[in-house]
mmCIF file of C-alpha atoms in Angstrom:
data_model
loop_
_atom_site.group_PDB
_atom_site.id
_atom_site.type_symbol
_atom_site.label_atom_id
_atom_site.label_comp_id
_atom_site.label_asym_id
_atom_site.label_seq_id
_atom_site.Cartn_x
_atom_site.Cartn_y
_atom_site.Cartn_z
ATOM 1 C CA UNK S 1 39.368 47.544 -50.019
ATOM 2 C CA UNK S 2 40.937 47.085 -46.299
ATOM 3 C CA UNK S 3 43.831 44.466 -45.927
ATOM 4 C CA UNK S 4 46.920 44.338 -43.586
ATOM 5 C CA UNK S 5 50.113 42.397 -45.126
ATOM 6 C CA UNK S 6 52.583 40.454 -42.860
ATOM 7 C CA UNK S 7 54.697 37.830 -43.399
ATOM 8 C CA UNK S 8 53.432 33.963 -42.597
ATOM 9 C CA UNK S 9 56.490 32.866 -41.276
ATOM 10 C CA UNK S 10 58.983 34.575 -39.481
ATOM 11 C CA UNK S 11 62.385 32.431 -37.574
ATOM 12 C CA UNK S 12 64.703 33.526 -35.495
ATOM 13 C CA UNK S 13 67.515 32.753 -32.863
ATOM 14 C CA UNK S 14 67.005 32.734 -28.949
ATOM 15 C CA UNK S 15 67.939 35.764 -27.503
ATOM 16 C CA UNK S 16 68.469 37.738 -30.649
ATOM 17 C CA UNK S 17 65.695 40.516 -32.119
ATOM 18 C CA UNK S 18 63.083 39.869 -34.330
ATOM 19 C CA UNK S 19 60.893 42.487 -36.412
ATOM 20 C CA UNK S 20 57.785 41.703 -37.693
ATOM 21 C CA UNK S 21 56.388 43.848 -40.768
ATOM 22 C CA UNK S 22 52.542 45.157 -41.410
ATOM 23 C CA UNK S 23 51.726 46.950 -44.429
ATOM 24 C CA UNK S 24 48.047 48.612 -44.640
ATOM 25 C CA UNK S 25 45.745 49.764 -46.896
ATOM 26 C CA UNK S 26 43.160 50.871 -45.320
ATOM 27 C CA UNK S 27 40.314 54.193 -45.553
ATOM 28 C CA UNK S 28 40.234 56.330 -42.816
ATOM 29 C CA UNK S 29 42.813 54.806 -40.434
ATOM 30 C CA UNK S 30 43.674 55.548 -36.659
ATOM 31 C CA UNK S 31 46.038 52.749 -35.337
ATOM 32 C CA UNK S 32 47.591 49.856 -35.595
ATOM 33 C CA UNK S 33 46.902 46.966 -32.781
ATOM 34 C CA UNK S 34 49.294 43.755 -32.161
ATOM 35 C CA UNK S 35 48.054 40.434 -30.493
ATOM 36 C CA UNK S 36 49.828 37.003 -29.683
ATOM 37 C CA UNK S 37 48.532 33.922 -29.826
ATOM 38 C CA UNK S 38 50.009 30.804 -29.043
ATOM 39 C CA UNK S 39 49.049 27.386 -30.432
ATOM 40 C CA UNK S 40 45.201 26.691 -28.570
ATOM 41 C CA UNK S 41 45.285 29.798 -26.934
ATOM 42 C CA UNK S 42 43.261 33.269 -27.678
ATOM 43 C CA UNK S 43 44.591 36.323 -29.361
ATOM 44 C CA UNK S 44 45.720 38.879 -26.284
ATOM 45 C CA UNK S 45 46.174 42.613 -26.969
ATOM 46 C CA UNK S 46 50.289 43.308 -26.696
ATOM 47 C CA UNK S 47 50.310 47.199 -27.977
ATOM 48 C CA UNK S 48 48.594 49.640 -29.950
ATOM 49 C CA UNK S 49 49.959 52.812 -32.411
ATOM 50 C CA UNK S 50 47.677 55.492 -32.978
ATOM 51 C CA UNK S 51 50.749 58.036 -33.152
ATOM 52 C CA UNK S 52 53.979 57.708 -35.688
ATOM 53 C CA UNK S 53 56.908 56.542 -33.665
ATOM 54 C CA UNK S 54 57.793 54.028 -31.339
ATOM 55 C CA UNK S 55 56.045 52.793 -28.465
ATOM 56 C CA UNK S 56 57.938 50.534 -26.147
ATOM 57 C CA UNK S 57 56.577 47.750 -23.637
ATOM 58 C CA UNK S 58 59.322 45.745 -22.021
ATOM 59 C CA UNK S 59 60.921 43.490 -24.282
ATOM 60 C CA UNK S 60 57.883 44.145 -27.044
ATOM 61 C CA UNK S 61 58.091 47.500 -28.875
ATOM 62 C CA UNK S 62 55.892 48.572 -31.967
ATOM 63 C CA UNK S 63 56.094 51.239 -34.247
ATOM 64 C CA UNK S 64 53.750 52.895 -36.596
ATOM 65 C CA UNK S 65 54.649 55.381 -40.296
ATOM 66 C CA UNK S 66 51.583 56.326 -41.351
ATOM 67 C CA UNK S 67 53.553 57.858 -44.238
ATOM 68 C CA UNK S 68 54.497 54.733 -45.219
ATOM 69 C CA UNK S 69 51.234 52.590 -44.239
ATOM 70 C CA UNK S 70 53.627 50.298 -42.011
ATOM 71 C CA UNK S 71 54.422 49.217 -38.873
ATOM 72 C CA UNK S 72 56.175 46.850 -37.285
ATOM 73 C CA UNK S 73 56.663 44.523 -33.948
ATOM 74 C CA UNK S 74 60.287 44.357 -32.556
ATOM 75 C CA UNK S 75 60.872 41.601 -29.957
ATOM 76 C CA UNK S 76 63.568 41.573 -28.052
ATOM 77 C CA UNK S 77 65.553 39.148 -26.129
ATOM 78 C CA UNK S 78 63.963 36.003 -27.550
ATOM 79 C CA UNK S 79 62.807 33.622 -25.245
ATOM 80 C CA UNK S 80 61.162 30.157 -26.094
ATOM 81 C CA UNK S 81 58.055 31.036 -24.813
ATOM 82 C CA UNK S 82 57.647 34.073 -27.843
ATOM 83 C CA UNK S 83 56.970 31.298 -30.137
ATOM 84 C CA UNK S 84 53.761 32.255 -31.592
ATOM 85 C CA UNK S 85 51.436 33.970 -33.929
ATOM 86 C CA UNK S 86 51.493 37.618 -34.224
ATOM 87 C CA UNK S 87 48.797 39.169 -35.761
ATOM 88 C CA UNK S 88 48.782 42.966 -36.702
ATOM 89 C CA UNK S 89 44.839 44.780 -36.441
ATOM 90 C CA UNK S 90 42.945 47.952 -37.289
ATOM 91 C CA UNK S 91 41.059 47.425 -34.706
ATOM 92 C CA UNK S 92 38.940 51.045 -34.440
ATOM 93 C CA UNK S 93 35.688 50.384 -36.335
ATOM 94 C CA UNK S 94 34.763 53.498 -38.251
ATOM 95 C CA UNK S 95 31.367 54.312 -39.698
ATOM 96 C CA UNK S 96 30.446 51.257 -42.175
ATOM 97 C CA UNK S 97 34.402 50.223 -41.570
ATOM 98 C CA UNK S 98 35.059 46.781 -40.869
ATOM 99 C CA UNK S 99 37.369 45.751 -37.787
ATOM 100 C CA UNK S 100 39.791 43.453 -39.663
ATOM 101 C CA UNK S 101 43.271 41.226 -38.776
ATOM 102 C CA UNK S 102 46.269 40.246 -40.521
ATOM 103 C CA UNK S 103 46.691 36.437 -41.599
ATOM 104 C CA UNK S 104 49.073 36.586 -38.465
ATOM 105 C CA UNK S 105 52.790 36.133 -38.323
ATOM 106 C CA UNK S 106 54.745 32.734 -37.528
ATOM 107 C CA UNK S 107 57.357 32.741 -35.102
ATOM 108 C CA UNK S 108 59.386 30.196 -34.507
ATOM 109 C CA UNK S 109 61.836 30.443 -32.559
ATOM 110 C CA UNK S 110 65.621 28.144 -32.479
ATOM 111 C CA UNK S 111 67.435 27.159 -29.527
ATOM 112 C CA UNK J 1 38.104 39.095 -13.593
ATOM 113 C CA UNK J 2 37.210 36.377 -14.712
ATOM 114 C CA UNK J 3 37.743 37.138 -18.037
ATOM 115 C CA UNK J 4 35.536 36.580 -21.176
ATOM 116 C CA UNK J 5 33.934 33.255 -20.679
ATOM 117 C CA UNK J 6 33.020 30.931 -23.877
ATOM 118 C CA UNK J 7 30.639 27.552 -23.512
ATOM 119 C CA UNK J 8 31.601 24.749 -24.504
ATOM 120 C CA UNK J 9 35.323 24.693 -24.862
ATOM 121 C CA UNK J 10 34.574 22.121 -27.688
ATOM 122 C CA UNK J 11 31.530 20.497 -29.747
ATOM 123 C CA UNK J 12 31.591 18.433 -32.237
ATOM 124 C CA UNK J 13 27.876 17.664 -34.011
ATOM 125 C CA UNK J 14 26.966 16.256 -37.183
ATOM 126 C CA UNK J 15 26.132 18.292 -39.967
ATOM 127 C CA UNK J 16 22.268 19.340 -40.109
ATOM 128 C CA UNK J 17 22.478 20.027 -36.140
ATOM 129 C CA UNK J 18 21.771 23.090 -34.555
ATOM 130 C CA UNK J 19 25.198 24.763 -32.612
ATOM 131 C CA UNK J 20 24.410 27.310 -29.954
ATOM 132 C CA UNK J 21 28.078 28.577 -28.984
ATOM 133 C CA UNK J 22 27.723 31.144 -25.610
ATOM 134 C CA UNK J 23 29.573 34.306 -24.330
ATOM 135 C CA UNK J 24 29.748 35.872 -21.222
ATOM 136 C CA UNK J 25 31.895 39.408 -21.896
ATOM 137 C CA UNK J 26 33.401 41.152 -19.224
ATOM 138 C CA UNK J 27 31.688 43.307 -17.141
ATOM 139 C CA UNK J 28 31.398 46.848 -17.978
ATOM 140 C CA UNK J 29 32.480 46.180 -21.415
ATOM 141 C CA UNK J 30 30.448 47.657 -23.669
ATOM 142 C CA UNK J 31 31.261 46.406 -27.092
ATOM 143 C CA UNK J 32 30.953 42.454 -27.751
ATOM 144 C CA UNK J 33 32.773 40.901 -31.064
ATOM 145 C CA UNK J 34 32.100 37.313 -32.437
ATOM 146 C CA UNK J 35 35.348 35.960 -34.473
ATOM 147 C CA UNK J 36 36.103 32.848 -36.450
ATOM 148 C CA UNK J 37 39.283 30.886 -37.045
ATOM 149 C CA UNK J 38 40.448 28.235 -40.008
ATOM 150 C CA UNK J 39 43.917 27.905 -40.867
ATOM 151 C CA UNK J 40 42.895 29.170 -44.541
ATOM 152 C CA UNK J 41 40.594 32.321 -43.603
ATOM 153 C CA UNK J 42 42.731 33.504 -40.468
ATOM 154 C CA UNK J 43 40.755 35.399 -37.844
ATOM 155 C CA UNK J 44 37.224 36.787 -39.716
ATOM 156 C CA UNK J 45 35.011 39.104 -37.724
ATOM 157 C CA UNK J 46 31.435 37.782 -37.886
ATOM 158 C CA UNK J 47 29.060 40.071 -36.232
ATOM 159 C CA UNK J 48 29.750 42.988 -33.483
ATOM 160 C CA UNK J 49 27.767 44.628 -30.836
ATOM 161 C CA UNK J 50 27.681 47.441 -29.060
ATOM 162 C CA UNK J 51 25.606 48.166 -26.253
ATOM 163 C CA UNK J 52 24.162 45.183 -26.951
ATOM 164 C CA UNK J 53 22.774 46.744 -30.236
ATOM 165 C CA UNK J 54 24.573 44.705 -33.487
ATOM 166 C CA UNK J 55 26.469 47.017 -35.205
ATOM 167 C CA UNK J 56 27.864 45.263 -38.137
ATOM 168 C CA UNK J 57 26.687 41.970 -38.878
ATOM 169 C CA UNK J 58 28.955 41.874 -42.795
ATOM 170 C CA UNK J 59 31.009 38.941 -41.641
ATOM 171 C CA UNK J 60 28.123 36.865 -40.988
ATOM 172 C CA UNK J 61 28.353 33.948 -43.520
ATOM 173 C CA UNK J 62 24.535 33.342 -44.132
ATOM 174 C CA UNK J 63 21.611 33.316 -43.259
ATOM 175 C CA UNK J 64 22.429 29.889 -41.081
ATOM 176 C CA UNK J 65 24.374 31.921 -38.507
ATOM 177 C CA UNK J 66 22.295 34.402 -35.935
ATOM 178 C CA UNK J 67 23.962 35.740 -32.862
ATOM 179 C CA UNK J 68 21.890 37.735 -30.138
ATOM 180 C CA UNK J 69 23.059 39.487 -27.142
ATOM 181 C CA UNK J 70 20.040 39.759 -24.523
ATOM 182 C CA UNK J 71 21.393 41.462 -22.210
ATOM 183 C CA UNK J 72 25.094 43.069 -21.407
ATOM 184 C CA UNK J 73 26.077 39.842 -19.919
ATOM 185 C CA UNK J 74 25.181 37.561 -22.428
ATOM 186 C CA UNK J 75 25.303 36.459 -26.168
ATOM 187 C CA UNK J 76 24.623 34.022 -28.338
ATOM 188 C CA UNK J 77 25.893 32.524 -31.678
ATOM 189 C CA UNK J 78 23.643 30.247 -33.668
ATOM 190 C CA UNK J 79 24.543 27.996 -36.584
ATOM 191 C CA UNK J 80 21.028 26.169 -37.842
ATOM 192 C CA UNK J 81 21.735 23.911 -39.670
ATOM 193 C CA UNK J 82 25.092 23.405 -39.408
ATOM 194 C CA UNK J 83 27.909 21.947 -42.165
ATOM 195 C CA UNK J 84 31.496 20.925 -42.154
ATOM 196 C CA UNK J 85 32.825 23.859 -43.635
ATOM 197 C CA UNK J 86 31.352 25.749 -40.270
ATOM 198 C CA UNK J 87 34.333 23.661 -38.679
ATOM 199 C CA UNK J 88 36.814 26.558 -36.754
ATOM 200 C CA UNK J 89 37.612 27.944 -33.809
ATOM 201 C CA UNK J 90 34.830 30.199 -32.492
ATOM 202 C CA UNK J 91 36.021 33.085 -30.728
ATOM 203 C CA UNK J 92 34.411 35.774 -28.386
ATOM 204 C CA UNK J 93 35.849 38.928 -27.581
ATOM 205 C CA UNK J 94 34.771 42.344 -25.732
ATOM 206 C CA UNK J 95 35.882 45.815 -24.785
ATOM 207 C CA UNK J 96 34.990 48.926 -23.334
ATOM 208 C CA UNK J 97 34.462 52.119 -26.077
ATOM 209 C CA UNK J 98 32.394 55.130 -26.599
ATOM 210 C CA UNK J 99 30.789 57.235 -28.662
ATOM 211 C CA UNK J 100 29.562 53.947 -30.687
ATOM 212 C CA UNK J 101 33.317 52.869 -31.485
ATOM 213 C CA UNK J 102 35.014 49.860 -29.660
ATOM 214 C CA UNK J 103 38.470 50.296 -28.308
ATOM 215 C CA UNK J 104 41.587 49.241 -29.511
ATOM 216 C CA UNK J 105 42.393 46.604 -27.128
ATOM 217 C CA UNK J 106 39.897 43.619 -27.387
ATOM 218 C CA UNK J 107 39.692 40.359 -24.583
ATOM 219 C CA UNK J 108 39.597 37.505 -26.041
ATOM 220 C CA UNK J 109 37.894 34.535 -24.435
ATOM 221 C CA UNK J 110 39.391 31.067 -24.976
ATOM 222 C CA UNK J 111 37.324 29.838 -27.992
ATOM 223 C CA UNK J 112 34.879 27.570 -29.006
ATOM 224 C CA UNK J 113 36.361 24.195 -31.233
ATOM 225 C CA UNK J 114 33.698 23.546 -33.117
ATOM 226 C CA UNK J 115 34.264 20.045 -35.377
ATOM 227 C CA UNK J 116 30.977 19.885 -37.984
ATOM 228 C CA UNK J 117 30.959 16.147 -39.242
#
């Protein structure tokens, strides 16, 4: 079947970095999408993979191994307002291929 | 833009009701998805359209829920009758793809709350 790991809960420190795992398994795949969603707010698109390597918006970067089946979110320079859920996607649908999400990714964030 | 807009923000019914939840997608997007939320489930895809054709309707829970998309401006979830388990977050998303696949970055609108008692 399709599933994409990450971890529930994820704390760190203002200001410092924080990485954010995904681990796939999924049949035919093309990229790997990252949202945020803060508590009673909607998902919003932050970046998408569809090539190994890094890809790098402001203080957000993700990265994609398709080797490995993983990729990861890297924030930088923590700021209160990061706290959130991150949730890693497959979001291409292929033929009879579902779109599926992560369980999403706790961040909480310490002063 | 106004963005994707969802009606109502929140319901709450009793169980055995009927639940129409509404979506208006962005314009010019092209490919409409229906989502649900619970703490325990995490985000599920229900049902997805594209060109206002349903593409993959898998997700759907039963045969209580029925979504329909009229037009490119408009769509509908339906949950007849309802139950307390249907209690979640509701949300509506769209983008723009082609060649019948949807694109990798999705607009969510704010969600639905709906409370089944």
């Amino acid at each position: 079947g399709q599933s994409l790991e990450q971890p529930s809960e994820v704390t760190a420190v203002e200001g410092a970095i924080v990485q954010i795992n995904c681990t796939y398994q999924t049949s035919g795949f093309y990229g790997l999408s990252w949202y945020q969603q803060h508590d009673g707010g909607a998902p919003t698109f932050l970046s998408y993979n569809a090539l190994d390597g890094l890809e790098e918006t402001g203080r957000f970067s993700s990265f994609l191994s398709r080797s490995d089946s993983y990729g990861y979110l890297l924030l930088q320079e923590l700021q209160m307002k990061d706290s959130a859920s991150y949730f890693c996607a497959d979001p291409l649908r292929r033929r009879d291929d579902k779109i599926i999400f992560g369980k999403g990714t706790r961040l909480h964030i310490l002063p | 833009d106004a963005g994707v807009i969802q009606s109502p923000r929140h319901e709450v019914t009793e169980m055995g009701q009927e639940v129409t939840l509404r979506c208006k997608p962005i314009s010019g997007h092209n490919s409409l998805f229906w989502y649900r939320q619970t703490m325990m489930r995490g985000l599920e895809l229900l049902i997805y359209f594209n060109n206002n054709v349903p593409i993959d309707d898998s997700g759907m829970p039963e045969d209580r829920f029925s979504a329909k998309m009229p037009n490119a401006s408009f769509s509908t979830l339906k949950i007849q009758p309802s139950e307390p388990r249907d209690s979640a977050v509701y949300f509506c998303a769209s983008s723009f793809g082609t060649s019948g696949r949807s694109s990798y970055e999705q607009y969510f609108g704010p969600g639905t709350r709906l409370t089944v008692t």
